[in-house]
Coordinates of C-alpha atoms in Angstrom, one line a residue:
M1 CA 20.0 41.0 -35.1
A2 CA 17.6 41.7 -32.3
T3 CA 18.8 44.0 -29.5
S4 CA 17.8 42.8 -26.0
E5 CA 15.8 45.0 -23.6
E6 CA 18.7 44.8 -21.2
T7 CA 21.2 46.1 -23.8
L8 CA 18.9 49.0 -24.7
L9 CA 18.6 49.9 -21.0
K10 CA 22.3 49.8 -20.6
E11 CA 23.0 51.9 -23.6
Y12 CA 20.3 54.4 -22.8
Y13 CA 21.6 55.0 -19.3
H14 CA 25.2 55.2 -20.6
S15 CA 24.2 57.9 -23.1
L16 CA 22.7 59.9 -20.2
S17 CA 25.8 59.7 -18.0
V18 CA 27.9 62.3 -19.8
E19 CA 25.0 64.8 -19.7
A20 CA 23.8 64.0 -16.2
D21 CA 25.6 66.6 -14.2
E22 CA 23.9 69.4 -16.2
I23 CA 20.3 68.1 -16.2
A24 CA 18.0 69.1 -13.4
E25 CA 16.7 66.2 -11.4
L26 CA 13.1 66.3 -12.6
K27 CA 14.2 66.8 -16.2
L28 CA 16.5 63.8 -16.0
N29 CA 13.8 61.5 -14.7
A30 CA 11.3 62.7 -17.3
A31 CA 14.0 61.9 -19.9
V32 CA 14.5 58.4 -18.5
R33 CA 10.8 57.6 -18.5
M34 CA 10.3 59.0 -22.0
G35 CA 13.4 57.1 -23.2
M36 CA 11.9 53.8 -22.0
A37 CA 8.6 54.5 -23.7
R38 CA 10.1 55.7 -27.0
S39 CA 12.8 53.1 -27.4
R40 CA 15.9 55.3 -27.1
K41 CA 14.7 58.5 -28.7
V42 CA 17.4 60.7 -27.2
T43 CA 17.5 64.5 -27.5
L44 CA 21.0 65.7 -27.1
S45 CA 22.1 68.9 -25.4
L46 CA 23.5 71.6 -27.7
R47 CA 26.0 72.6 -25.1
A48 CA 29.5 73.2 -26.4
R49 CA 31.0 70.0 -25.0
Y50 CA 32.4 68.9 -28.3
V51 CA 35.3 70.2 -30.3
L52 CA 33.4 73.1 -31.9
G53 CA 30.7 75.2 -30.3
S54 CA 28.1 77.0 -32.3
V55 CA 29.9 80.3 -32.2
A56 CA 33.1 78.7 -33.5
V57 CA 31.2 76.9 -36.3
L58 CA 29.6 80.1 -37.5
A59 CA 33.0 81.8 -37.5
I60 CA 34.5 78.9 -39.5
L61 CA 31.6 79.1 -42.0
L62 CA 32.2 82.8 -42.4
L63 CA 35.9 82.2 -42.9
F64 CA 35.1 79.6 -45.6
S65 CA 32.9 82.1 -47.4
L66 CA 35.8 84.6 -47.5
T67 CA 38.4 82.1 -48.8
W68 CA 36.4 80.1 -51.3
A69 CA 36.8 82.7 -54.1
S70 CA 40.6 82.5 -54.0
E71 CA 40.7 78.8 -53.4
A72 CA 38.5 78.2 -56.5
L73 CA 41.3 79.8 -58.7
K74 CA 44.0 77.5 -57.4
P75 CA 44.8 74.3 -59.4
Q76 CA 43.4 71.1 -57.8
T77 CA 44.8 67.6 -57.9
A78 CA 43.1 64.3 -57.6
S79 CA 44.9 63.5 -54.3
Q80 CA 43.6 66.6 -52.5
A81 CA 40.8 66.2 -50.0
P82 CA 37.3 67.3 -51.0
Q83 CA 36.8 71.1 -50.8
V84 CA 33.9 72.9 -49.2
T85 CA 32.0 74.9 -51.8
A86 CA 29.8 78.0 -51.6
Q87 CA 26.9 75.8 -52.8
N88 CA 27.1 73.3 -50.0
L89 CA 27.7 76.1 -47.5
E90 CA 24.3 77.5 -48.4
W91 CA 22.8 74.0 -48.1
F92 CA 24.5 73.3 -44.7
W93 CA 23.4 76.6 -43.2
D94 CA 20.0 75.2 -42.4
Y95 CA 21.7 72.7 -40.1
S96 CA 24.6 74.8 -38.7
N97 CA 22.6 76.5 -35.9
F98 CA 21.8 73.2 -34.1
A99 CA 24.4 70.8 -35.5
G100 CA 27.3 73.2 -34.9
S101 CA 28.1 71.8 -31.5
D102 CA 28.3 68.2 -32.7
S103 CA 31.8 67.5 -33.8
T104 CA 30.7 64.4 -35.7
V105 CA 28.5 66.5 -38.0
I106 CA 31.0 69.3 -38.4
S107 CA 34.0 67.2 -39.1
A108 CA 32.1 65.1 -41.6
F109 CA 31.0 68.3 -43.3
E110 CA 34.5 69.9 -43.3
A111 CA 36.1 66.6 -44.6
G112 CA 33.7 66.4 -47.5
S113 CA 32.4 63.0 -46.2
L114 CA 28.8 64.2 -46.4
K115 CA 27.4 63.2 -49.9
Q116 CA 24.4 65.3 -51.1
L117 CA 21.6 63.3 -52.6
S118 CA 19.3 64.3 -55.4
G119 CA 15.6 63.3 -55.6
A120 CA 15.7 61.5 -52.3
T121 CA 12.2 62.6 -51.3
A122 CA 8.9 60.9 -50.4
E123 CA 5.5 62.4 -49.6
K124 CA 2.5 60.9 -47.8
D125 CA -0.6 62.4 -46.0
G126 CA 0.8 66.0 -46.3
Y127 CA 4.3 65.2 -45.0
I128 CA 7.4 65.4 -47.2
L129 CA 10.6 63.6 -46.1
T130 CA 13.8 64.6 -47.9
V131 CA 17.2 63.1 -47.3
D132 CA 19.6 66.0 -48.0
S133 CA 22.9 64.3 -47.3
I134 CA 24.5 61.1 -45.9
A135 CA 27.9 59.9 -44.7
V136 CA 28.3 56.1 -44.5
D137 CA 31.1 54.0 -43.1
R138 CA 31.7 50.5 -41.8
M139 CA 30.2 51.3 -38.4
G140 CA 27.3 53.6 -39.1
I141 CA 25.5 56.3 -41.1
L142 CA 25.0 60.0 -40.6
V143 CA 21.8 61.3 -42.2
L144 CA 20.8 65.0 -42.6
Y145 CA 17.2 65.3 -43.5
S146 CA 14.2 67.7 -43.6
L147 CA 10.5 66.9 -42.9
E148 CA 7.9 69.2 -44.1
N149 CA 4.5 69.2 -42.4
K150 CA 1.7 70.7 -44.6
N151 CA -1.3 69.8 -42.4
K152 CA 0.0 70.7 -39.0
E153 CA -1.6 67.8 -37.2
A154 CA 1.5 66.0 -36.0
L155 CA 2.0 65.4 -32.3
D156 CA 5.4 63.9 -32.5
Y157 CA 8.0 62.3 -34.9
S158 CA 10.4 59.5 -34.7
F159 CA 13.0 58.3 -37.2
S160 CA 14.8 55.0 -38.0
V161 CA 16.9 53.3 -40.6
T162 CA 15.5 50.0 -41.8
N163 CA 15.7 47.5 -44.7
D164 CA 12.8 47.2 -47.1
G165 CA 11.2 44.7 -44.8
D166 CA 11.1 47.2 -42.0
M167 CA 13.8 45.6 -39.9
V168 CA 15.8 48.2 -37.9
L169 CA 19.4 48.2 -38.9
G170 CA 20.9 50.0 -36.0
Q171 CA 20.6 52.1 -32.8
G172 CA 21.3 55.8 -32.4
Q173 CA 19.7 59.1 -31.8
W174 CA 18.2 61.9 -33.8
V175 CA 18.4 65.6 -33.2
S176 CA 16.2 68.4 -34.5
G177 CA 16.7 72.1 -34.7
N178 CA 13.1 73.0 -33.8
Q179 CA 12.1 70.6 -31.1
N180 CA 8.9 72.3 -30.1
D181 CA 7.6 73.3 -33.6
L182 CA 6.1 70.4 -35.5
S183 CA 4.7 72.5 -38.3
G184 CA 6.5 73.8 -41.4
V185 CA 9.9 72.4 -42.4
K186 CA 11.8 70.6 -39.7
H187 CA 15.5 70.0 -40.2
G188 CA 17.4 67.4 -38.3
Y189 CA 20.1 64.8 -38.4
Q190 CA 20.5 61.2 -37.2
I191 CA 23.6 59.2 -36.4
I192 CA 23.0 55.5 -36.4
Q193 CA 25.5 52.7 -35.5
W194 CA 24.9 49.5 -37.5
N195 CA 23.8 46.4 -35.5
R196 CA 25.6 44.0 -37.8
N197 CA 28.7 43.9 -40.0
Y198 CA 28.4 46.3 -42.8
T199 CA 28.9 43.5 -45.4
K200 CA 25.6 42.1 -44.3
L201 CA 23.7 45.3 -45.0
P202 CA 21.3 45.3 -47.9
V203 CA 22.2 47.3 -51.0
Q204 CA 19.1 49.5 -50.4
I205 CA 18.2 50.8 -47.0
M206 CA 15.2 53.0 -46.0
M207 CA 15.2 56.3 -44.0
K208 CA 11.8 56.2 -42.3
A209 CA 9.9 58.9 -40.5
S210 CA 7.0 57.9 -38.3
V211 CA 4.4 60.7 -37.6
I212 CA 2.0 60.4 -34.7
V213 CA -1.3 62.3 -35.2
P214 CA -4.4 62.8 -33.0
A215 CA -7.5 60.8 -33.7
P216 CA -10.5 62.6 -35.3
S217 CA -12.3 64.9 -32.9
G218 CA -14.8 63.2 -30.6
E219 CA -12.9 59.9 -30.4
K220 CA -11.8 59.9 -26.8
A221 CA -11.8 57.1 -24.3
E222 CA -12.4 58.0 -20.6
G223 CA -11.3 61.6 -21.2
L224 CA -7.9 60.6 -22.7
Q225 CA -6.7 61.7 -26.1
S226 CA -6.5 58.8 -28.5
Y227 CA -4.1 58.6 -31.4
E228 CA -4.2 57.5 -35.0
P229 CA -1.7 54.9 -36.1
T230 CA 1.5 56.5 -37.2
T231 CA 1.9 57.8 -40.7
E232 CA 5.1 56.3 -42.1
I233 CA 7.2 57.9 -44.9
S234 CA 10.2 56.1 -46.3
V235 CA 13.0 57.3 -48.6
P236 CA 15.3 54.7 -50.2
I237 CA 19.1 55.1 -49.9
T238 CA 21.5 53.0 -52.0
L239 CA 24.7 51.9 -50.3
D240 CA 28.0 51.4 -52.1
Q241 CA 29.7 48.6 -50.1
S242 CA 33.0 48.9 -52.0
A243 CA 33.2 52.6 -51.0
I244 CA 32.2 51.7 -47.4
A245 CA 34.9 49.1 -47.2
K246 CA 37.5 51.8 -48.0
S247 CA 36.1 54.4 -45.6
G248 CA 37.8 55.6 -42.4
E249 CA 41.1 54.7 -40.8
T250 CA 41.8 51.6 -38.8
L251 CA 44.5 51.6 -36.0
T252 CA 45.5 48.1 -34.7
L253 CA 46.5 48.3 -31.1
N254 CA 46.1 44.9 -29.3
K255 CA 47.1 46.5 -26.0
T256 CA 46.0 45.9 -22.4
V257 CA 45.4 48.5 -19.8
N258 CA 44.7 47.8 -16.1
V259 CA 42.1 49.8 -14.3
A260 CA 41.4 49.1 -10.6
G261 CA 43.1 45.8 -10.9
Q262 CA 41.1 44.7 -13.9
D263 CA 42.5 44.0 -17.4
I264 CA 40.8 45.8 -20.3
G265 CA 41.9 44.9 -23.8
I266 CA 42.0 47.7 -26.5
R267 CA 42.0 45.9 -29.8
N268 CA 41.3 48.2 -32.8
V269 CA 40.4 51.8 -33.3
Y270 CA 38.3 52.9 -36.3
V271 CA 38.2 56.6 -37.1
A272 CA 35.4 57.5 -39.5
A273 CA 32.7 59.9 -40.4
T274 CA 30.1 58.7 -37.9
G275 CA 32.5 58.6 -35.0
I276 CA 35.6 57.1 -33.4
Y277 CA 35.1 53.4 -32.4
V278 CA 37.4 51.8 -29.8
E279 CA 37.1 48.0 -29.6
T280 CA 37.4 46.8 -26.0
A281 CA 37.4 43.4 -24.3
Y282 CA 37.4 42.5 -20.6
S283 CA 39.6 39.7 -19.5
P284 CA 37.7 36.6 -18.4
Q285 CA 40.3 36.3 -15.6
N286 CA 39.1 39.5 -14.0
S287 CA 37.7 39.1 -10.5
M288 CA 35.0 41.7 -11.3
E289 CA 32.2 41.8 -13.8
I290 CA 32.6 45.1 -15.6
F291 CA 29.4 46.7 -16.6
S292 CA 30.9 49.9 -18.1
L293 CA 33.9 52.2 -18.0
N294 CA 33.8 55.4 -16.0
S295 CA 34.3 58.6 -18.0
P296 CA 36.2 57.1 -21.0
H297 CA 37.4 59.9 -23.2
I298 CA 39.8 60.5 -26.1
L299 CA 42.3 63.4 -26.1
L300 CA 43.2 64.8 -29.5
G301 CA 45.9 67.3 -30.3
G302 CA 49.5 67.7 -29.3
G303 CA 51.8 69.4 -26.9
N304 CA 49.7 71.1 -24.2
D305 CA 46.7 71.6 -26.5
F306 CA 44.3 68.7 -26.4
T307 CA 40.6 68.4 -27.0
A308 CA 38.5 65.9 -25.0
L309 CA 35.9 63.7 -26.8
Y310 CA 33.7 61.8 -24.3
S311 CA 32.1 58.5 -25.1
K312 CA 28.3 58.8 -25.3
A313 CA 27.4 55.2 -26.2
S314 CA 28.7 51.6 -26.2
I315 CA 27.6 49.0 -28.7
N316 CA 28.0 45.3 -29.4
V317 CA 28.2 44.3 -33.0
E318 CA 28.2 40.5 -33.6
G319 CA 30.1 39.8 -30.4
K320 CA 32.5 42.7 -30.6
Q321 CA 32.2 45.5 -28.0
Y322 CA 32.9 49.1 -28.9
L323 CA 33.1 52.5 -27.2
V324 CA 31.6 55.2 -29.4
F325 CA 33.2 58.6 -29.4
P326 CA 32.1 61.7 -31.4
G327 CA 33.8 61.9 -34.8
S328 CA 36.7 64.2 -35.5
E329 CA 38.1 63.3 -38.9
L330 CA 40.1 66.5 -39.2
S331 CA 42.3 66.0 -36.1
P332 CA 45.3 64.0 -37.3
G333 CA 47.4 64.7 -34.2
T334 CA 48.1 62.5 -31.2
M335 CA 45.2 60.5 -30.0
K336 CA 45.1 59.2 -26.4
L337 CA 42.5 57.2 -24.5
Q338 CA 41.9 57.9 -20.8
I339 CA 39.7 55.9 -18.4
N340 CA 38.8 57.1 -14.9
G341 CA 37.5 53.9 -13.3
I342 CA 35.0 51.1 -13.8
I343 CA 31.4 50.4 -13.0
G344 CA 31.2 46.8 -11.8
L345 CA 30.8 44.2 -9.1
E346 CA 32.8 41.3 -7.8
K347 CA 31.5 38.3 -9.8
S348 CA 30.5 36.6 -6.5
A349 CA 28.3 39.6 -5.6
Q350 CA 26.2 39.5 -8.8
E351 CA 23.6 37.2 -7.2
L352 CA 20.5 38.8 -5.8
I353 CA 18.2 36.6 -3.7
V354 CA 14.9 38.0 -2.6
D355 CA 11.7 36.9 -0.8
T356 CA 8.9 38.8 -2.5
D357 CA 6.3 37.4 0.1
K358 CA 8.3 38.8 3.0
K359 CA 9.6 41.7 1.0
Q360 CA 13.2 41.0 2.1
I361 CA 16.5 40.9 0.4
I362 CA 18.3 37.7 1.5
K363 CA 21.5 38.4 -0.5
G364 CA 22.4 41.6 -2.4
P365 CA 25.4 43.6 -3.5
D366 CA 25.2 46.2 -0.7
G367 CA 22.9 48.1 1.6
R368 CA 21.9 50.7 -1.1
L369 CA 19.4 48.3 -2.7
R370 CA 16.0 47.4 -1.0
I371 CA 12.6 46.1 -1.7
T372 CA 9.7 48.7 -1.5
A373 CA 6.5 48.4 0.3
A374 CA 4.7 48.4 -3.1
S375 CA 6.4 45.1 -4.1
N376 CA 4.3 41.9 -4.1
P377 CA 4.7 38.3 -5.2
H378 CA 3.9 39.2 -8.8
S379 CA 5.8 42.4 -9.1
L380 CA 9.3 43.0 -7.8
I381 CA 9.8 46.8 -7.1
M382 CA 13.1 47.9 -5.7
E383 CA 14.8 51.1 -5.0
Y384 CA 18.5 52.1 -5.1
Q385 CA 19.7 54.8 -2.7
R386 CA 22.1 57.0 -4.6
P387 CA 25.0 58.5 -2.7
S388 CA 24.6 61.9 -4.3
N389 CA 22.8 63.7 -7.1
K390 CA 25.9 63.8 -9.2
S391 CA 26.3 61.4 -12.2
A392 CA 22.6 60.6 -11.9
G393 CA 22.6 59.1 -15.4
Y394 CA 24.8 56.0 -14.7
I395 CA 23.6 55.8 -11.1
A396 CA 20.1 55.0 -12.4
N397 CA 21.6 51.9 -14.1
V398 CA 20.3 49.0 -12.1
I399 CA 19.3 46.0 -14.3
L400 CA 18.6 42.4 -13.6
D401 CA 18.8 39.5 -16.0
R402 CA 15.2 38.7 -16.9
T403 CA 15.7 35.0 -16.5
F404 CA 15.4 34.1 -12.8
K405 CA 15.1 31.0 -10.6
D406 CA 12.4 30.2 -8.0
G407 CA 12.9 28.5 -4.7
V408 CA 12.8 25.0 -6.2
G409 CA 15.2 25.8 -9.1
K410 CA 12.6 26.3 -11.8
L411 CA 13.4 29.1 -14.4
H412 CA 11.0 31.9 -15.1
T413 CA 11.1 35.1 -17.3
A414 CA 10.5 38.6 -15.8
T415 CA 9.5 41.6 -17.9
Y416 CA 10.6 45.2 -17.3
N417 CA 7.9 47.2 -15.6
S418 CA 7.9 50.7 -17.2
A419 CA 5.0 51.8 -15.1
V420 CA 7.2 52.2 -12.0
P421 CA 8.2 55.8 -11.6
A422 CA 11.9 56.6 -11.6
I423 CA 11.5 58.6 -8.4
D424 CA 8.8 57.6 -5.9
P425 CA 6.6 60.7 -5.3
A426 CA 6.9 60.0 -1.6
H427 CA 10.7 60.7 -1.9
A428 CA 10.5 63.5 -4.5
D429 CA 11.4 66.2 -2.0
E430 CA 14.4 64.5 -0.5
K431 CA 17.8 65.9 -1.2
V432 CA 18.9 62.6 -2.7
P433 CA 15.8 60.6 -3.5
P434 CA 16.2 56.9 -4.4
I435 CA 15.6 55.6 -7.8
Q436 CA 13.0 52.9 -8.3
F437 CA 12.8 50.1 -10.9
G438 CA 10.5 47.1 -11.2
Y439 CA 9.9 43.8 -12.9
K440 CA 6.7 41.9 -13.5
L441 CA 7.1 38.3 -12.4
G442 CA 3.9 36.8 -13.8
T443 CA 0.7 35.6 -12.2
A444 CA 1.8 32.3 -10.7
E445 CA 2.5 31.8 -7.0
L446 CA 6.2 31.2 -7.0
P447 CA 8.1 29.2 -4.3
Q448 CA 10.4 31.5 -2.4
P449 CA 13.1 32.8 -2.5
L450 CA 13.8 34.1 -6.0
T451 CA 17.3 34.3 -7.4
F452 CA 18.3 36.9 -10.0
K453 CA 21.6 37.8 -11.7
I454 CA 22.6 41.4 -11.6
I455 CA 23.8 42.4 -15.1
S456 CA 24.3 46.1 -14.4
Y457 CA 24.8 48.0 -11.1
P458 CA 26.1 51.5 -10.3
N459 CA 29.1 50.5 -8.3
L460 CA 31.9 53.0 -9.1
I461 CA 35.4 51.8 -8.5
K462 CA 37.9 54.6 -9.1
G463 CA 41.1 54.0 -11.0
S464 CA 42.9 55.5 -14.0
A465 CA 44.6 54.4 -17.2
E466 CA 46.0 56.1 -20.3
L467 CA 46.9 54.6 -23.7
T468 CA 48.3 56.3 -26.8
L469 CA 46.1 55.2 -29.7
R470 CA 48.0 57.3 -32.3
K471 CA 51.2 59.3 -32.0

């Protein structure tokens, strides 16, 4: 199933929103541009936002090492949960220093969901990719891997999960423990959400590493460094669909919450190794088009002791919409969902009418959106004036439907213009500089005005709702 450019943009900005308050302005915009160029390669913060921080993880691992000797002497039954052993403590130690603040990885490790693989290694052009361990469920896969670089020529890496025909099977992010060192052995992990129902996955999937290397010396064009085509290394992974079908826990809700006067259906909740997935649906009777929810989070615990897990992505799998939260398999207590508002527009305000010849907006959602002087009949360049620097991640989320209509009603297709800077250099020193975005409209002279549909806009409407998912 192909994922549209608009969907990728929405998901990318949503993944930034939780981190945005802590990222400096220049770093944020550099991340946005890099994310567009690299198709959602997202480097996550190792801040202790999740259930367990790095210090806590090391303490837990030390506690495990002291208790395993006595636990090994106790009789075990088939119904008991998998136990952490001294052997996989040593194996996991290579990942604990950077994966220790990710509750998804830690809970999967503690629950015994991570399955170590033997012989899952491939070598090519001096690079050795090894898949150390995987956890697979109905919604995604968690992969812990190492990549050894023997020739030290790599400029960058990217990772993906595909079928044997090189079709990407999901979207997600990868995290590495040594971001700036591309030589030696690089440990990392990747959490991927499937882009189709798990029953449609092939029996064998591929974990693929793509390595970008510089071109041979002397091969430069106009002073710019040129690059060799990427070296690709793939390791096959066999899936057990019967085991996947039994994985995780499903909670059936079929409840409705109301946020800012809009009905949001909460269907099913799936708790598994790769995360907590909350199926949502917006009522077609709503007066507003909801683009996303503001600060959705899950509270786990009991009494006055709750831990918050914030959603870092939203996905659409074969027509079903899910909020994705970090995994926490070892938290069997009360589970509550809280929502702090919506990002949306009245459905009547989704129409954007512009005259690119006159560089005017004839109809728009509000006064925060305007056409820039750099716009022309073949390139629509607009800027959005943010109210503040806070929550800059979701505020950058201005997206138009690529199908638009000219002045005589003929349909055309625009393409996203990644060359437009997120912040115009002319505004870089402003306290709250506007964010730019652009679309290429083609080479034809189009009858004016042009009509677009806004499919994402950073209009925050405050409201609140709480729903108990599990008592």
